[in-house]
Amino acid sequence: MVSMTSSAPLTWGGFAASEPDFADTVRRRFRLYKHHVLATLRKDGSPRVTGLEADFRFGELLLGMMPDSRKALDLRRDPRFALHANPGPDAEMNDGDVRISGRAVEITDPAVIARFIEEAAPPEPFHLFRAELTEVVRIGLDGDELVIRSWRPGQPPRTVRRK
């Protein structure tokens, strides 16, 4: 178990246990749309941005992708990622702007994969990664103020308001 004073990444379940209201807000925002934007790192260190479906299941944030896709190969080589929730159809930010950063750990346990197939019915074959979080950020509006709420493992959430 990761200590709450540690800066080591936490699973979605660890984040949700330590900050249930914030986690619920973030999860609801991701569930508004099916497709989101994943950033990974190419071999040369430059960013790669691609579409992805985020799946909150088994107390985890799961990232599924086609076999040997560029994003899967990127994550196998360098697990750092950023995931940005689909911003929606307009620029109003009614539901806020949400992003998660962390490390993706490939799941190879046959029992977990079988359970995922049974519940999610993904196209097969596929790669499945579990997100270990290093940062969660939500930016929204409160009247005429911009409200930035952020969380990192081992630290309390931080809220900044800007006019």
Short mmCIF file of N, CA and C in Angstrom, two decimals:
data_model
loop_
_atom_site.label_atom_id
_atom_site.label_comp_id
_atom_site.label_asym_id
_atom_site.label_seq_id
_atom_site.Cartn_x
_atom_site.Cartn_y
_atom_site.Cartn_z
N MET A 1 0.83 -1.18 0.00
CA MET A 1 0.00 0.00 0.00
C MET A 1 0.88 1.25 0.00
N VAL A 2 0.48 2.25 -0.75
CA VAL A 2 1.24 3.49 -0.84
C VAL A 2 0.83 4.41 0.30
N SER A 3 1.79 4.96 0.98
CA SER A 3 1.52 5.91 2.05
C SER A 3 0.97 7.19 1.47
N MET A 4 0.03 7.81 2.18
CA MET A 4 -0.54 9.05 1.71
C MET A 4 0.45 10.21 1.77
N THR A 5 1.57 10.02 2.42
CA THR A 5 2.60 11.07 2.44
C THR A 5 3.61 10.85 1.33
N SER A 6 3.47 9.77 0.60
CA SER A 6 4.37 9.45 -0.50
C SER A 6 3.98 10.22 -1.75
N SER A 7 4.95 10.43 -2.64
CA SER A 7 4.62 11.04 -3.92
C SER A 7 4.55 9.98 -5.01
N ALA A 8 4.57 8.70 -4.62
CA ALA A 8 4.45 7.62 -5.59
C ALA A 8 3.06 7.64 -6.22
N PRO A 9 2.94 7.20 -7.48
CA PRO A 9 1.62 7.18 -8.13
C PRO A 9 0.63 6.32 -7.34
N LEU A 10 -0.63 6.67 -7.46
CA LEU A 10 -1.71 5.89 -6.85
C LEU A 10 -2.63 5.38 -7.95
N THR A 11 -3.26 4.25 -7.71
CA THR A 11 -4.27 3.77 -8.63
C THR A 11 -5.50 4.66 -8.51
N TRP A 12 -6.42 4.50 -9.44
CA TRP A 12 -7.68 5.25 -9.36
C TRP A 12 -8.36 4.97 -8.02
N GLY A 13 -8.36 3.71 -7.60
CA GLY A 13 -8.99 3.34 -6.33
C GLY A 13 -8.37 4.07 -5.15
N GLY A 14 -7.04 4.23 -5.16
CA GLY A 14 -6.37 4.97 -4.09
C GLY A 14 -6.77 6.43 -4.09
N PHE A 15 -6.84 7.02 -5.28
CA PHE A 15 -7.28 8.41 -5.41
C PHE A 15 -8.72 8.56 -4.93
N ALA A 16 -9.60 7.65 -5.39
CA ALA A 16 -11.02 7.72 -5.01
C ALA A 16 -11.21 7.54 -3.51
N ALA A 17 -10.38 6.72 -2.89
CA ALA A 17 -10.49 6.51 -1.44
C ALA A 17 -10.04 7.75 -0.68
N SER A 18 -9.00 8.43 -1.19
CA SER A 18 -8.48 9.60 -0.48
C SER A 18 -9.27 10.87 -0.79
N GLU A 19 -9.86 10.96 -1.98
CA GLU A 19 -10.60 12.16 -2.40
C GLU A 19 -11.89 11.75 -3.13
N PRO A 20 -12.84 11.16 -2.42
CA PRO A 20 -14.02 10.60 -3.10
C PRO A 20 -14.85 11.63 -3.88
N ASP A 21 -15.03 12.82 -3.35
CA ASP A 21 -15.84 13.81 -4.07
C ASP A 21 -15.15 14.28 -5.34
N PHE A 22 -13.85 14.54 -5.25
CA PHE A 22 -13.10 14.97 -6.43
C PHE A 22 -13.08 13.85 -7.47
N ALA A 23 -12.84 12.63 -7.04
CA ALA A 23 -12.81 11.48 -7.95
C ALA A 23 -14.16 11.31 -8.64
N ASP A 24 -15.25 11.49 -7.91
CA ASP A 24 -16.58 11.36 -8.49
C ASP A 24 -16.81 12.43 -9.55
N THR A 25 -16.38 13.65 -9.28
CA THR A 25 -16.51 14.75 -10.25
C THR A 25 -15.74 14.43 -11.52
N VAL A 26 -14.52 13.94 -11.38
CA VAL A 26 -13.67 13.62 -12.52
C VAL A 26 -14.27 12.45 -13.31
N ARG A 27 -14.68 11.41 -12.63
CA ARG A 27 -15.27 10.24 -13.29
C ARG A 27 -16.53 10.64 -14.06
N ARG A 28 -17.40 11.44 -13.45
CA ARG A 28 -18.62 11.90 -14.13
C ARG A 28 -18.28 12.69 -15.39
N ARG A 29 -17.24 13.51 -15.32
CA ARG A 29 -16.84 14.32 -16.48
C ARG A 29 -16.36 13.43 -17.61
N PHE A 30 -15.58 12.41 -17.31
CA PHE A 30 -15.12 11.48 -18.35
C PHE A 30 -16.28 10.69 -18.94
N ARG A 31 -17.28 10.38 -18.15
CA ARG A 31 -18.40 9.57 -18.64
C ARG A 31 -19.37 10.36 -19.51
N LEU A 32 -19.21 11.66 -19.63
CA LEU A 32 -20.09 12.45 -20.50
C LEU A 32 -19.92 12.09 -21.96
N TYR A 33 -18.70 11.68 -22.34
CA TYR A 33 -18.40 11.36 -23.73
C TYR A 33 -17.61 10.06 -23.78
N LYS A 34 -17.71 9.38 -24.91
CA LYS A 34 -17.05 8.09 -25.05
C LYS A 34 -15.55 8.22 -25.36
N HIS A 35 -15.20 9.17 -26.23
CA HIS A 35 -13.82 9.28 -26.70
C HIS A 35 -13.11 10.46 -26.06
N HIS A 36 -11.84 10.24 -25.71
CA HIS A 36 -11.02 11.24 -25.05
C HIS A 36 -9.67 11.31 -25.76
N VAL A 37 -8.75 12.12 -25.26
CA VAL A 37 -7.47 12.31 -25.93
C VAL A 37 -6.34 11.85 -25.01
N LEU A 38 -5.55 10.91 -25.51
CA LEU A 38 -4.41 10.36 -24.79
C LEU A 38 -3.12 10.90 -25.39
N ALA A 39 -2.23 11.36 -24.53
CA ALA A 39 -0.89 11.78 -24.97
C ALA A 39 0.12 10.77 -24.43
N THR A 40 0.98 10.30 -25.32
CA THR A 40 2.08 9.40 -24.95
C THR A 40 3.37 10.01 -25.50
N LEU A 41 4.48 9.32 -25.26
CA LEU A 41 5.77 9.81 -25.74
C LEU A 41 6.33 8.85 -26.79
N ARG A 42 6.73 9.41 -27.91
CA ARG A 42 7.38 8.63 -28.97
C ARG A 42 8.80 8.26 -28.55
N LYS A 43 9.44 7.41 -29.34
CA LYS A 43 10.82 7.01 -29.06
C LYS A 43 11.75 8.20 -28.91
N ASP A 44 11.54 9.25 -29.73
CA ASP A 44 12.43 10.41 -29.69
C ASP A 44 12.04 11.42 -28.60
N GLY A 45 11.00 11.09 -27.81
CA GLY A 45 10.58 11.96 -26.71
C GLY A 45 9.52 12.97 -27.10
N SER A 46 9.20 13.07 -28.37
CA SER A 46 8.16 14.00 -28.80
C SER A 46 6.77 13.42 -28.45
N PRO A 47 5.78 14.28 -28.29
CA PRO A 47 4.46 13.79 -27.89
C PRO A 47 3.70 13.16 -29.06
N ARG A 48 2.86 12.20 -28.71
CA ARG A 48 1.90 11.62 -29.66
C ARG A 48 0.53 11.78 -29.02
N VAL A 49 -0.43 12.30 -29.75
CA VAL A 49 -1.78 12.48 -29.24
C VAL A 49 -2.72 11.64 -30.08
N THR A 50 -3.60 10.90 -29.40
CA THR A 50 -4.50 9.99 -30.10
C THR A 50 -5.79 9.82 -29.30
N GLY A 51 -6.82 9.33 -29.95
CA GLY A 51 -8.09 9.09 -29.29
C GLY A 51 -8.07 7.81 -28.46
N LEU A 52 -8.92 7.79 -27.44
CA LEU A 52 -8.98 6.64 -26.54
C LEU A 52 -10.28 6.65 -25.76
N GLU A 53 -10.77 5.47 -25.42
CA GLU A 53 -11.90 5.34 -24.50
C GLU A 53 -11.34 5.04 -23.11
N ALA A 54 -11.76 5.81 -22.12
CA ALA A 54 -11.35 5.57 -20.72
C ALA A 54 -12.42 4.72 -20.06
N ASP A 55 -12.01 3.72 -19.32
CA ASP A 55 -12.95 2.80 -18.68
C ASP A 55 -12.69 2.74 -17.18
N PHE A 56 -13.68 3.15 -16.40
CA PHE A 56 -13.59 3.08 -14.95
C PHE A 56 -14.28 1.79 -14.52
N ARG A 57 -13.47 0.81 -14.12
CA ARG A 57 -14.00 -0.52 -13.81
C ARG A 57 -13.09 -1.19 -12.79
N PHE A 58 -13.67 -1.97 -11.90
CA PHE A 58 -12.92 -2.71 -10.87
C PHE A 58 -12.15 -1.78 -9.94
N GLY A 59 -12.64 -0.56 -9.76
CA GLY A 59 -11.94 0.40 -8.92
C GLY A 59 -10.68 0.95 -9.57
N GLU A 60 -10.56 0.81 -10.89
CA GLU A 60 -9.38 1.24 -11.63
C GLU A 60 -9.80 2.15 -12.78
N LEU A 61 -8.85 2.93 -13.28
CA LEU A 61 -8.99 3.62 -14.56
C LEU A 61 -8.22 2.76 -15.54
N LEU A 62 -8.95 2.18 -16.50
CA LEU A 62 -8.36 1.25 -17.46
C LEU A 62 -8.30 1.88 -18.84
N LEU A 63 -7.22 1.61 -19.54
CA LEU A 63 -6.99 2.12 -20.88
C LEU A 63 -6.81 0.92 -21.80
N GLY A 64 -7.76 0.71 -22.69
CA GLY A 64 -7.67 -0.40 -23.63
C GLY A 64 -7.31 0.12 -25.01
N MET A 65 -6.55 -0.69 -25.74
CA MET A 65 -6.16 -0.27 -27.09
C MET A 65 -5.87 -1.47 -27.98
N MET A 66 -5.89 -1.24 -29.27
CA MET A 66 -5.66 -2.31 -30.23
C MET A 66 -4.25 -2.86 -30.09
N PRO A 67 -4.09 -4.14 -30.46
CA PRO A 67 -2.76 -4.75 -30.34
C PRO A 67 -1.73 -4.04 -31.21
N ASP A 68 -0.58 -3.80 -30.61
CA ASP A 68 0.55 -3.19 -31.29
C ASP A 68 0.24 -1.82 -31.89
N SER A 69 -0.78 -1.14 -31.35
CA SER A 69 -1.04 0.24 -31.77
C SER A 69 0.14 1.09 -31.32
N ARG A 70 0.34 2.22 -31.98
CA ARG A 70 1.45 3.09 -31.61
C ARG A 70 1.36 3.52 -30.15
N LYS A 71 0.16 3.85 -29.68
CA LYS A 71 0.02 4.28 -28.29
C LYS A 71 0.36 3.16 -27.32
N ALA A 72 -0.03 1.93 -27.64
CA ALA A 72 0.31 0.80 -26.77
C ALA A 72 1.83 0.59 -26.74
N LEU A 73 2.45 0.65 -27.91
CA LEU A 73 3.91 0.48 -27.97
C LEU A 73 4.62 1.62 -27.25
N ASP A 74 4.09 2.85 -27.38
CA ASP A 74 4.65 3.98 -26.64
C ASP A 74 4.61 3.70 -25.14
N LEU A 75 3.45 3.26 -24.63
CA LEU A 75 3.29 3.03 -23.19
C LEU A 75 4.13 1.86 -22.70
N ARG A 76 4.33 0.86 -23.52
CA ARG A 76 5.20 -0.25 -23.12
C ARG A 76 6.64 0.24 -22.96
N ARG A 77 7.05 1.16 -23.81
CA ARG A 77 8.42 1.67 -23.78
C ARG A 77 8.59 2.73 -22.69
N ASP A 78 7.62 3.64 -22.58
CA ASP A 78 7.67 4.72 -21.60
C ASP A 78 6.24 4.90 -21.09
N PRO A 79 5.97 4.50 -19.86
CA PRO A 79 4.58 4.44 -19.37
C PRO A 79 3.94 5.79 -19.05
N ARG A 80 4.66 6.89 -19.19
CA ARG A 80 4.08 8.19 -18.86
C ARG A 80 2.99 8.57 -19.87
N PHE A 81 1.90 9.13 -19.34
CA PHE A 81 0.79 9.53 -20.21
C PHE A 81 0.08 10.73 -19.60
N ALA A 82 -0.73 11.36 -20.43
CA ALA A 82 -1.71 12.36 -19.99
C ALA A 82 -3.00 12.03 -20.72
N LEU A 83 -4.10 12.11 -20.01
CA LEU A 83 -5.41 11.81 -20.58
C LEU A 83 -6.31 13.01 -20.36
N HIS A 84 -6.84 13.56 -21.44
CA HIS A 84 -7.68 14.75 -21.39
C HIS A 84 -9.10 14.35 -21.75
N ALA A 85 -10.05 14.71 -20.88
CA ALA A 85 -11.45 14.41 -21.16
C ALA A 85 -11.92 15.19 -22.38
N ASN A 86 -12.74 14.56 -23.18
CA ASN A 86 -13.32 15.20 -24.35
C ASN A 86 -13.93 16.54 -23.92
N PRO A 87 -13.52 17.65 -24.57
CA PRO A 87 -14.00 18.96 -24.13
C PRO A 87 -15.46 19.23 -24.45
N GLY A 88 -16.07 18.40 -25.30
CA GLY A 88 -17.48 18.60 -25.61
C GLY A 88 -17.70 19.47 -26.84
N PRO A 89 -18.96 19.75 -27.11
CA PRO A 89 -19.33 20.39 -28.38
C PRO A 89 -19.14 21.91 -28.43
N ASP A 90 -18.87 22.55 -27.32
CA ASP A 90 -18.77 24.01 -27.35
C ASP A 90 -17.67 24.49 -26.41
N ALA A 91 -17.55 25.78 -26.28
CA ALA A 91 -16.48 26.36 -25.46
C ALA A 91 -16.99 26.89 -24.12
N GLU A 92 -18.16 26.46 -23.70
CA GLU A 92 -18.77 26.99 -22.49
C GLU A 92 -18.14 26.47 -21.20
N MET A 93 -17.51 25.32 -21.24
CA MET A 93 -16.90 24.68 -20.06
C MET A 93 -17.91 24.44 -18.93
N ASN A 94 -19.16 24.18 -19.29
CA ASN A 94 -20.19 23.94 -18.27
C ASN A 94 -19.84 22.78 -17.35
N ASP A 95 -19.18 21.77 -17.89
CA ASP A 95 -18.84 20.59 -17.09
C ASP A 95 -17.37 20.58 -16.68
N GLY A 96 -16.67 21.65 -16.97
CA GLY A 96 -15.27 21.74 -16.60
C GLY A 96 -14.35 21.05 -17.60
N ASP A 97 -13.09 21.23 -17.38
CA ASP A 97 -12.02 20.68 -18.19
C ASP A 97 -11.22 19.76 -17.27
N VAL A 98 -11.09 18.49 -17.64
CA VAL A 98 -10.46 17.52 -16.75
C VAL A 98 -9.33 16.80 -17.46
N ARG A 99 -8.23 16.61 -16.71
CA ARG A 99 -7.13 15.80 -17.24
C ARG A 99 -6.45 15.02 -16.12
N ILE A 100 -5.90 13.90 -16.52
CA ILE A 100 -5.22 12.99 -15.60
C ILE A 100 -3.86 12.67 -16.19
N SER A 101 -2.84 12.69 -15.35
CA SER A 101 -1.49 12.30 -15.78
C SER A 101 -1.02 11.15 -14.90
N GLY A 102 -0.12 10.36 -15.44
CA GLY A 102 0.41 9.27 -14.63
C GLY A 102 1.26 8.32 -15.44
N ARG A 103 1.22 7.07 -14.99
CA ARG A 103 1.96 5.98 -15.60
C ARG A 103 0.98 4.87 -15.91
N ALA A 104 1.12 4.26 -17.07
CA ALA A 104 0.25 3.16 -17.48
C ALA A 104 0.99 1.84 -17.26
N VAL A 105 0.36 0.92 -16.54
CA VAL A 105 0.94 -0.38 -16.25
C VAL A 105 0.13 -1.43 -17.00
N GLU A 106 0.80 -2.18 -17.88
CA GLU A 106 0.07 -3.17 -18.66
C GLU A 106 -0.42 -4.30 -17.76
N ILE A 107 -1.67 -4.68 -17.96
CA ILE A 107 -2.27 -5.79 -17.22
C ILE A 107 -2.09 -7.05 -18.05
N THR A 108 -1.46 -8.05 -17.44
CA THR A 108 -1.24 -9.32 -18.13
C THR A 108 -1.88 -10.49 -17.40
N ASP A 109 -2.46 -10.24 -16.23
CA ASP A 109 -3.10 -11.29 -15.43
C ASP A 109 -4.30 -11.84 -16.20
N PRO A 110 -4.27 -13.13 -16.58
CA PRO A 110 -5.36 -13.71 -17.37
C PRO A 110 -6.73 -13.59 -16.69
N ALA A 111 -6.78 -13.66 -15.37
CA ALA A 111 -8.06 -13.56 -14.66
C ALA A 111 -8.65 -12.15 -14.80
N VAL A 112 -7.82 -11.15 -14.69
CA VAL A 112 -8.29 -9.76 -14.83
C VAL A 112 -8.73 -9.51 -16.27
N ILE A 113 -7.95 -9.99 -17.21
CA ILE A 113 -8.30 -9.81 -18.62
C ILE A 113 -9.62 -10.52 -18.94
N ALA A 114 -9.79 -11.74 -18.44
CA ALA A 114 -11.03 -12.48 -18.67
C ALA A 114 -12.23 -11.74 -18.06
N ARG A 115 -12.05 -11.21 -16.88
CA ARG A 115 -13.13 -10.45 -16.23
C ARG A 115 -13.47 -9.20 -17.05
N PHE A 116 -12.45 -8.53 -17.56
CA PHE A 116 -12.67 -7.34 -18.39
C PHE A 116 -13.43 -7.72 -19.66
N ILE A 117 -13.03 -8.81 -20.31
CA ILE A 117 -13.71 -9.26 -21.53
C ILE A 117 -15.17 -9.57 -21.22
N GLU A 118 -15.41 -10.25 -20.11
CA GLU A 118 -16.78 -10.61 -19.73
C GLU A 118 -17.65 -9.38 -19.50
N GLU A 119 -17.11 -8.38 -18.83
CA GLU A 119 -17.90 -7.20 -18.49
C GLU A 119 -17.94 -6.14 -19.58
N ALA A 120 -16.83 -5.93 -20.28
CA ALA A 120 -16.75 -4.81 -21.23
C ALA A 120 -16.95 -5.23 -22.68
N ALA A 121 -16.77 -6.50 -22.98
CA ALA A 121 -16.89 -7.03 -24.34
C ALA A 121 -16.10 -6.21 -25.37
N PRO A 122 -14.79 -5.99 -25.13
CA PRO A 122 -14.00 -5.21 -26.09
C PRO A 122 -13.69 -6.02 -27.34
N PRO A 123 -13.37 -5.34 -28.44
CA PRO A 123 -12.89 -6.09 -29.61
C PRO A 123 -11.57 -6.76 -29.24
N GLU A 124 -11.41 -7.99 -29.65
CA GLU A 124 -10.20 -8.73 -29.31
C GLU A 124 -9.36 -8.94 -30.55
N PRO A 125 -8.06 -9.08 -30.36
CA PRO A 125 -7.26 -8.94 -29.14
C PRO A 125 -7.08 -7.47 -28.79
N PHE A 126 -6.49 -7.23 -27.63
CA PHE A 126 -6.29 -5.86 -27.16
C PHE A 126 -5.20 -5.83 -26.09
N HIS A 127 -4.69 -4.63 -25.85
CA HIS A 127 -3.80 -4.36 -24.72
C HIS A 127 -4.66 -3.67 -23.68
N LEU A 128 -4.39 -3.95 -22.41
CA LEU A 128 -5.12 -3.31 -21.33
C LEU A 128 -4.11 -2.77 -20.32
N PHE A 129 -4.24 -1.49 -20.01
CA PHE A 129 -3.34 -0.83 -19.06
C PHE A 129 -4.14 -0.27 -17.89
N ARG A 130 -3.53 -0.30 -16.71
CA ARG A 130 -4.09 0.31 -15.51
C ARG A 130 -3.36 1.63 -15.30
N ALA A 131 -4.11 2.69 -15.02
CA ALA A 131 -3.50 4.00 -14.78
C ALA A 131 -3.06 4.12 -13.33
N GLU A 132 -1.83 4.55 -13.15
CA GLU A 132 -1.34 4.95 -11.84
C GLU A 132 -1.18 6.46 -11.91
N LEU A 133 -1.90 7.17 -11.07
CA LEU A 133 -2.03 8.61 -11.18
C LEU A 133 -0.90 9.37 -10.50
N THR A 134 -0.43 10.41 -11.18
CA THR A 134 0.53 11.34 -10.59
C THR A 134 -0.07 12.74 -10.47
N GLU A 135 -1.17 12.99 -11.20
CA GLU A 135 -1.84 14.29 -11.10
C GLU A 135 -3.24 14.20 -11.69
N VAL A 136 -4.18 14.89 -11.04
CA VAL A 136 -5.54 15.04 -11.54
C VAL A 136 -5.87 16.53 -11.45
N VAL A 137 -6.40 17.08 -12.54
CA VAL A 137 -6.72 18.51 -12.58
C VAL A 137 -8.11 18.70 -13.16
N ARG A 138 -8.87 19.59 -12.52
CA ARG A 138 -10.16 20.02 -13.07
C ARG A 138 -10.17 21.54 -13.08
N ILE A 139 -10.52 22.09 -14.24
CA ILE A 139 -10.64 23.54 -14.37
C ILE A 139 -12.10 23.82 -14.72
N GLY A 140 -12.70 24.71 -13.99
CA GLY A 140 -14.09 25.06 -14.24
C GLY A 140 -14.36 26.51 -13.93
N LEU A 141 -15.58 26.91 -14.17
CA LEU A 141 -16.00 28.27 -13.90
C LEU A 141 -16.95 28.30 -12.71
N ASP A 142 -16.78 29.31 -11.88
CA ASP A 142 -17.69 29.59 -10.78
C ASP A 142 -18.02 31.07 -10.91
N GLY A 143 -19.15 31.35 -11.55
CA GLY A 143 -19.47 32.74 -11.87
C GLY A 143 -18.44 33.27 -12.85
N ASP A 144 -17.76 34.35 -12.48
CA ASP A 144 -16.74 34.91 -13.36
C ASP A 144 -15.33 34.50 -12.95
N GLU A 145 -15.23 33.53 -12.04
CA GLU A 145 -13.93 33.04 -11.60
C GLU A 145 -13.58 31.71 -12.27
N LEU A 146 -12.31 31.59 -12.63
CA LEU A 146 -11.77 30.33 -13.11
C LEU A 146 -11.28 29.58 -11.87
N VAL A 147 -11.73 28.34 -11.70
CA VAL A 147 -11.37 27.55 -10.52
C VAL A 147 -10.54 26.36 -10.99
N ILE A 148 -9.32 26.28 -10.49
CA ILE A 148 -8.41 25.19 -10.85
C ILE A 148 -8.22 24.34 -9.60
N ARG A 149 -8.65 23.08 -9.69
CA ARG A 149 -8.48 22.15 -8.58
C ARG A 149 -7.52 21.07 -9.04
N SER A 150 -6.49 20.82 -8.24
CA SER A 150 -5.50 19.81 -8.63
C SER A 150 -5.17 18.92 -7.43
N TRP A 151 -4.74 17.72 -7.74
CA TRP A 151 -4.37 16.73 -6.72
C TRP A 151 -3.14 15.99 -7.21
N ARG A 152 -2.25 15.71 -6.27
CA ARG A 152 -1.08 14.86 -6.51
C ARG A 152 -0.98 13.90 -5.33
N PRO A 153 -0.49 12.69 -5.55
CA PRO A 153 -0.37 11.72 -4.45
C PRO A 153 0.44 12.30 -3.29
N GLY A 154 -0.05 12.06 -2.09
CA GLY A 154 0.66 12.49 -0.90
C GLY A 154 0.44 13.95 -0.53
N GLN A 155 -0.37 14.65 -1.31
CA GLN A 155 -0.64 16.06 -1.04
C GLN A 155 -2.15 16.29 -0.99
N PRO A 156 -2.59 17.24 -0.19
CA PRO A 156 -4.02 17.55 -0.22
C PRO A 156 -4.38 18.25 -1.53
N PRO A 157 -5.63 18.17 -1.94
CA PRO A 157 -6.04 18.89 -3.15
C PRO A 157 -5.77 20.39 -2.97
N ARG A 158 -5.49 21.02 -4.07
CA ARG A 158 -5.21 22.46 -4.07
C ARG A 158 -6.22 23.14 -4.97
N THR A 159 -6.76 24.25 -4.52
CA THR A 159 -7.70 25.01 -5.32
C THR A 159 -7.20 26.43 -5.49
N VAL A 160 -7.17 26.87 -6.74
CA VAL A 160 -6.75 28.23 -7.07
C VAL A 160 -7.91 28.89 -7.82
N ARG A 161 -8.23 30.11 -7.43
CA ARG A 161 -9.30 30.87 -8.10
C ARG A 161 -8.68 32.09 -8.77
N ARG A 162 -9.11 32.32 -10.02
CA ARG A 162 -8.62 33.47 -10.79
C ARG A 162 -9.79 34.22 -11.38
N LYS A 163 -9.72 35.54 -11.34
CA LYS A 163 -10.76 36.37 -11.98
C LYS A 163 -10.41 36.62 -13.40
#
